[in-house]
XYZ file of C-alpha atoms in Angstrom:
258
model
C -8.487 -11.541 5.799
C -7.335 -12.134 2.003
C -4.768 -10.441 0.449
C -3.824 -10.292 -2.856
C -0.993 -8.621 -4.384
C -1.814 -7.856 -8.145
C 1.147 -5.578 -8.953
C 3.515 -3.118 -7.174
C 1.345 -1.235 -4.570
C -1.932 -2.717 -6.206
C -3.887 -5.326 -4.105
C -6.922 -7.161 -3.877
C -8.373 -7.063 0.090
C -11.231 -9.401 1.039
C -11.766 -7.834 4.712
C -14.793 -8.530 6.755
C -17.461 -9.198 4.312
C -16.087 -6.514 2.036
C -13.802 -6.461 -0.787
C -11.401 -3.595 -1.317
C -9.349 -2.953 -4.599
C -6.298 -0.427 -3.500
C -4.103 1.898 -5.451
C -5.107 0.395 -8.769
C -2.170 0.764 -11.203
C -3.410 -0.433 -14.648
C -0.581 0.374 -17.102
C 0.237 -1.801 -19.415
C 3.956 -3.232 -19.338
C 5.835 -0.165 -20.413
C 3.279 2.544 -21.113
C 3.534 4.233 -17.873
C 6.174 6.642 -17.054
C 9.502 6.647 -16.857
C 10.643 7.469 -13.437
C 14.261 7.225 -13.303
C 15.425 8.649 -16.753
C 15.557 5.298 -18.466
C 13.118 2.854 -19.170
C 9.695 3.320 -19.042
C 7.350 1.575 -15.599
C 5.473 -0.648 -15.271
C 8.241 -3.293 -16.007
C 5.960 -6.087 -15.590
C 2.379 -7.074 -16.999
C -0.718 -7.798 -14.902
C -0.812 -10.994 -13.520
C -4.818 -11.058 -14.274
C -6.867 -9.870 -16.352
C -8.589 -6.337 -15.728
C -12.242 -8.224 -15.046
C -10.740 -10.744 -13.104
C -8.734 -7.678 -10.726
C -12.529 -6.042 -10.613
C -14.817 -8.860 -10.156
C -16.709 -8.763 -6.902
C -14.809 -5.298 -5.429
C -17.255 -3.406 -3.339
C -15.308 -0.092 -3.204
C -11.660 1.225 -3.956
C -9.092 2.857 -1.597
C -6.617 5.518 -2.799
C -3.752 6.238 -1.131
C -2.505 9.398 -2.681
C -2.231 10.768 -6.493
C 1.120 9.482 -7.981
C 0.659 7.796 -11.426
C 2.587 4.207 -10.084
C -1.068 4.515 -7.361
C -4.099 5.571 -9.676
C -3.470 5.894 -13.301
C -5.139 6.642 -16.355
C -5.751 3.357 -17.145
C -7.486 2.387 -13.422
C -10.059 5.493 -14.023
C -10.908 4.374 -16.955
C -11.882 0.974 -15.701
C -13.635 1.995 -12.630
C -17.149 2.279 -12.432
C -17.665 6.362 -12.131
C -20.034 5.345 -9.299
C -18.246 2.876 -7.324
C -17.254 4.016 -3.368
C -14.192 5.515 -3.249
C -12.422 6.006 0.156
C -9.524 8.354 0.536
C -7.721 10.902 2.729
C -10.018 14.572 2.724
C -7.175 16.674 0.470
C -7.401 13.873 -2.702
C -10.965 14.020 -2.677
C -11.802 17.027 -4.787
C -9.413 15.965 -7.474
C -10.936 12.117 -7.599
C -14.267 14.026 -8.015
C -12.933 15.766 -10.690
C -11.762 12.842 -12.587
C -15.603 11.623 -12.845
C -15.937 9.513 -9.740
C -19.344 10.332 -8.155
C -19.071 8.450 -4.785
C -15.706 9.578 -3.527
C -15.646 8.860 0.404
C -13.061 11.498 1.858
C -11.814 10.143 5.195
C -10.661 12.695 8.310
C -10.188 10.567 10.670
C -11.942 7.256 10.910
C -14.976 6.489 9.040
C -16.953 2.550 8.863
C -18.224 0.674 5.428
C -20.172 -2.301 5.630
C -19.341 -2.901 9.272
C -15.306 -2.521 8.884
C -13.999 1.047 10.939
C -11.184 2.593 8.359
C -8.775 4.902 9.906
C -6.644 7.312 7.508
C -2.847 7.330 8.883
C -0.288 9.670 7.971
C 3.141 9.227 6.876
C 6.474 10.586 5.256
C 7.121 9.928 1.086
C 10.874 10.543 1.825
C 13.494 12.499 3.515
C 12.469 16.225 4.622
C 14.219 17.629 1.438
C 11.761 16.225 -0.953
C 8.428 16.225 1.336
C 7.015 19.520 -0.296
C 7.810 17.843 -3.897
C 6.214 14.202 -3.102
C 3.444 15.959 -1.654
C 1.030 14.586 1.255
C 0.527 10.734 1.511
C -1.577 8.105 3.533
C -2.050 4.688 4.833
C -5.162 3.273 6.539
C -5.709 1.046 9.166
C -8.485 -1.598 8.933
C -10.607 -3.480 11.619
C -13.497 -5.699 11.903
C -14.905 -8.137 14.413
C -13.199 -11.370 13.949
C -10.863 -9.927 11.791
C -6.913 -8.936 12.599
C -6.013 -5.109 12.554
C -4.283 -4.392 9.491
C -2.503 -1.128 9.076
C -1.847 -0.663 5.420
C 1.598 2.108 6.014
C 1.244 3.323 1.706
C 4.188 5.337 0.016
C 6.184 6.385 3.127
C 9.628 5.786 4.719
C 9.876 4.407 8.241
C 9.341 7.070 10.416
C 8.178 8.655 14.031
C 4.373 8.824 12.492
C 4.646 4.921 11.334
C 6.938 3.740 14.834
C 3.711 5.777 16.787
C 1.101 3.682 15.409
C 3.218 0.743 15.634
C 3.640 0.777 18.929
C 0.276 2.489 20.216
C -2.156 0.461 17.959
C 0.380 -3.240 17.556
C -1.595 -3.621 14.377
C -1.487 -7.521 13.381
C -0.770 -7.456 9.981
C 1.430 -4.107 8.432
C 1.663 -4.358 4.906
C 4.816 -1.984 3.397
C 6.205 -0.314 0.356
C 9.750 -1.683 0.407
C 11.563 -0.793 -3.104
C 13.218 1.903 -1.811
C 13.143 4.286 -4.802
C 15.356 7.500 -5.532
C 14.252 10.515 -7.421
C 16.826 13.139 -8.561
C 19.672 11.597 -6.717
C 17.813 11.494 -3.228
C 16.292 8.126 -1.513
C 14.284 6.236 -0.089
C 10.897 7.588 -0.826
C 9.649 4.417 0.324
C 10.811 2.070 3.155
C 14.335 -0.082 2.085
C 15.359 -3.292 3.222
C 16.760 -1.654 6.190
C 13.430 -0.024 6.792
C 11.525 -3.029 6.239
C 13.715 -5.168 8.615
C 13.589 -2.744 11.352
C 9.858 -2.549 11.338
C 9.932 -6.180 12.055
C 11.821 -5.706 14.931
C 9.578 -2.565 15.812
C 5.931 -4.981 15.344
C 6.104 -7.435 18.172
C 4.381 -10.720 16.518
C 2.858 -8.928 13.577
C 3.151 -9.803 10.279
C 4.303 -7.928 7.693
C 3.816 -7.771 3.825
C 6.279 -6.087 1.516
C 5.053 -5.191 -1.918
C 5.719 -2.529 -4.305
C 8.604 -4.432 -5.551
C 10.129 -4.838 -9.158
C 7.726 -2.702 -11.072
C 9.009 0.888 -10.903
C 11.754 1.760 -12.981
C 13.653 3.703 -10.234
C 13.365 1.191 -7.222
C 16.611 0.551 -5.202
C 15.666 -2.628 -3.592
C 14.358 -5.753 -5.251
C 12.345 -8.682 -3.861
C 15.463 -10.692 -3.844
C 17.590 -8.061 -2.253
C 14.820 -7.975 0.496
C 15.431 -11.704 0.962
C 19.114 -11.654 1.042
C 19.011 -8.979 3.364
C 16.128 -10.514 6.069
C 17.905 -13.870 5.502
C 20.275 -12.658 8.099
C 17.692 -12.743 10.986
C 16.023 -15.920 10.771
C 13.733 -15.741 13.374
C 12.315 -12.321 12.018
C 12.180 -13.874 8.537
C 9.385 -16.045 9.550
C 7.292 -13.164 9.925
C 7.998 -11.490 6.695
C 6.186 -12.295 3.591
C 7.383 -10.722 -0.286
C 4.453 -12.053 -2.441
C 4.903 -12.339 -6.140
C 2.694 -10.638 -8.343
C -0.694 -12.340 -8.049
C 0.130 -14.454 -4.898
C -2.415 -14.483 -2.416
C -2.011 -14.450 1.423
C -4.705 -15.765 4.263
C -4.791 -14.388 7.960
C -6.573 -15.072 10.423
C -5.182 -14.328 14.194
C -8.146 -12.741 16.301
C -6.746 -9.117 17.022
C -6.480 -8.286 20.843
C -7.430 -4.320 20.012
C -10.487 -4.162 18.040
C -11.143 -0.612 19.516
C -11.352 1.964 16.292
């Protein structure tokens, strides 16, 4: 398994003998929205060019609707027939934007040999559910491959501890910036979040991204560090990629049932 981290929740995921391109966010620096009342998101460029982010992907994953998670600019770059997997209640709207192959997921559902399970999850506390609106993650798993559970735009909660502890997923890859809208956080795991899901995973890895790209983030890749620095031995297992930084796994799972 390959990932790549191309910018905030965007990645790059060779899996199997597929390659997946998720929650493509294709703003230029600055000319996406402004999420926190003062400067305008993305704050950072692309670390690659656009044909270099969509060379070789086989099909595209979409967590949920937000404009940080499928833009503008991504649809327009997309091929309008290109697979596109997704939880059932985006589907009708990704049609809608032009995409002629969109792949709604119930459950669990296979492409090119790799089972992909949708997973639910909370974008905040209870106060601001209805507003964020619904959100998923999916988990991935091949033969030979670890079981990666990909959590998306959600805090740490009973949902994400269930499959945590039911499915001990090898690799969990996690929004950690925090974020606040209107005065009320985190929409998206923190550092305490992210450090307690450590503790929660057994041996697993873990991946924080979506980190120093929205305008209203709380937590920063270097607060992240400062803050696992304090538990050394679960700091081992923690990786906070830089835009464009690519990470290699390959531990055997020990549950390769879907």
């Amino acid at each position: 398994m390959r990932i790549q981290l191309i910018r905030n929740a965007t990645l790059r995921l060779s899996f199997g003998q597929q390659t997946f391109l998720i929650d493509p966010w294709f703003a230029e620096k600055g000319q996406g929205p402004c999420y926190a009342g003062q400067v305008t998101s993305p704050l950072v460029d692309l670390p690659l060019p656009l044909a270099q982010i969509l060379d070789g992907v086989d099909a595209v994953i979409i967590s949920h609707l937000h404009t940080d998670h499928f833009d503008d600019a991504a649809r327009a770059a997309l091929p309008p027939d290109i697979p596109i997997f997704c939880a059932a209640v985006f589907a009708k709207k990704i049609t809608e934007y032009g995409f002629s192959n969109v792949k709604p997921i119930t459950h669990t559902t296979t492409f090119g040999g790799i089972s992909l399970s949708v997973t639910q999850g909370r974008h905040g506390p209870e106060e601001i559910l209805q507003e964020m609106g619904p959100v998923s993650g999916f988990m991935f798993r091949a033969p030979d491959e670890p079981t990666l559970y990909w959590a998306g735009d959600t805090i740490l909660c009973d949902e994400v501890r269930e499959i945590i502890e039911t499915v001990h997923p090898d690799v969990i890859v996690v929004h950690a910036c925090g974020a606040v809208w209107d005065g009320i956080e985190p929409l998206v795991m923190d550092a305490d979040m992210t450090l307690e899901t450590l503790q929660l995973s057994g041996s697993a890895k873990v991946v924080a991204t979506h980190l120093d790209a929205v305008d209203h983030a709380t937590v920063s890749r270097q607060d992240l560090r400062n803050a696992a620095g304090k538990w050394p031995t679960v700091f081992e297992r923690l990786s906070i990629p830089e835009d464009g930084d690519v990470l290699v796994y390959d531990t055997l799972s020990q549950n390769k049932s879907p």
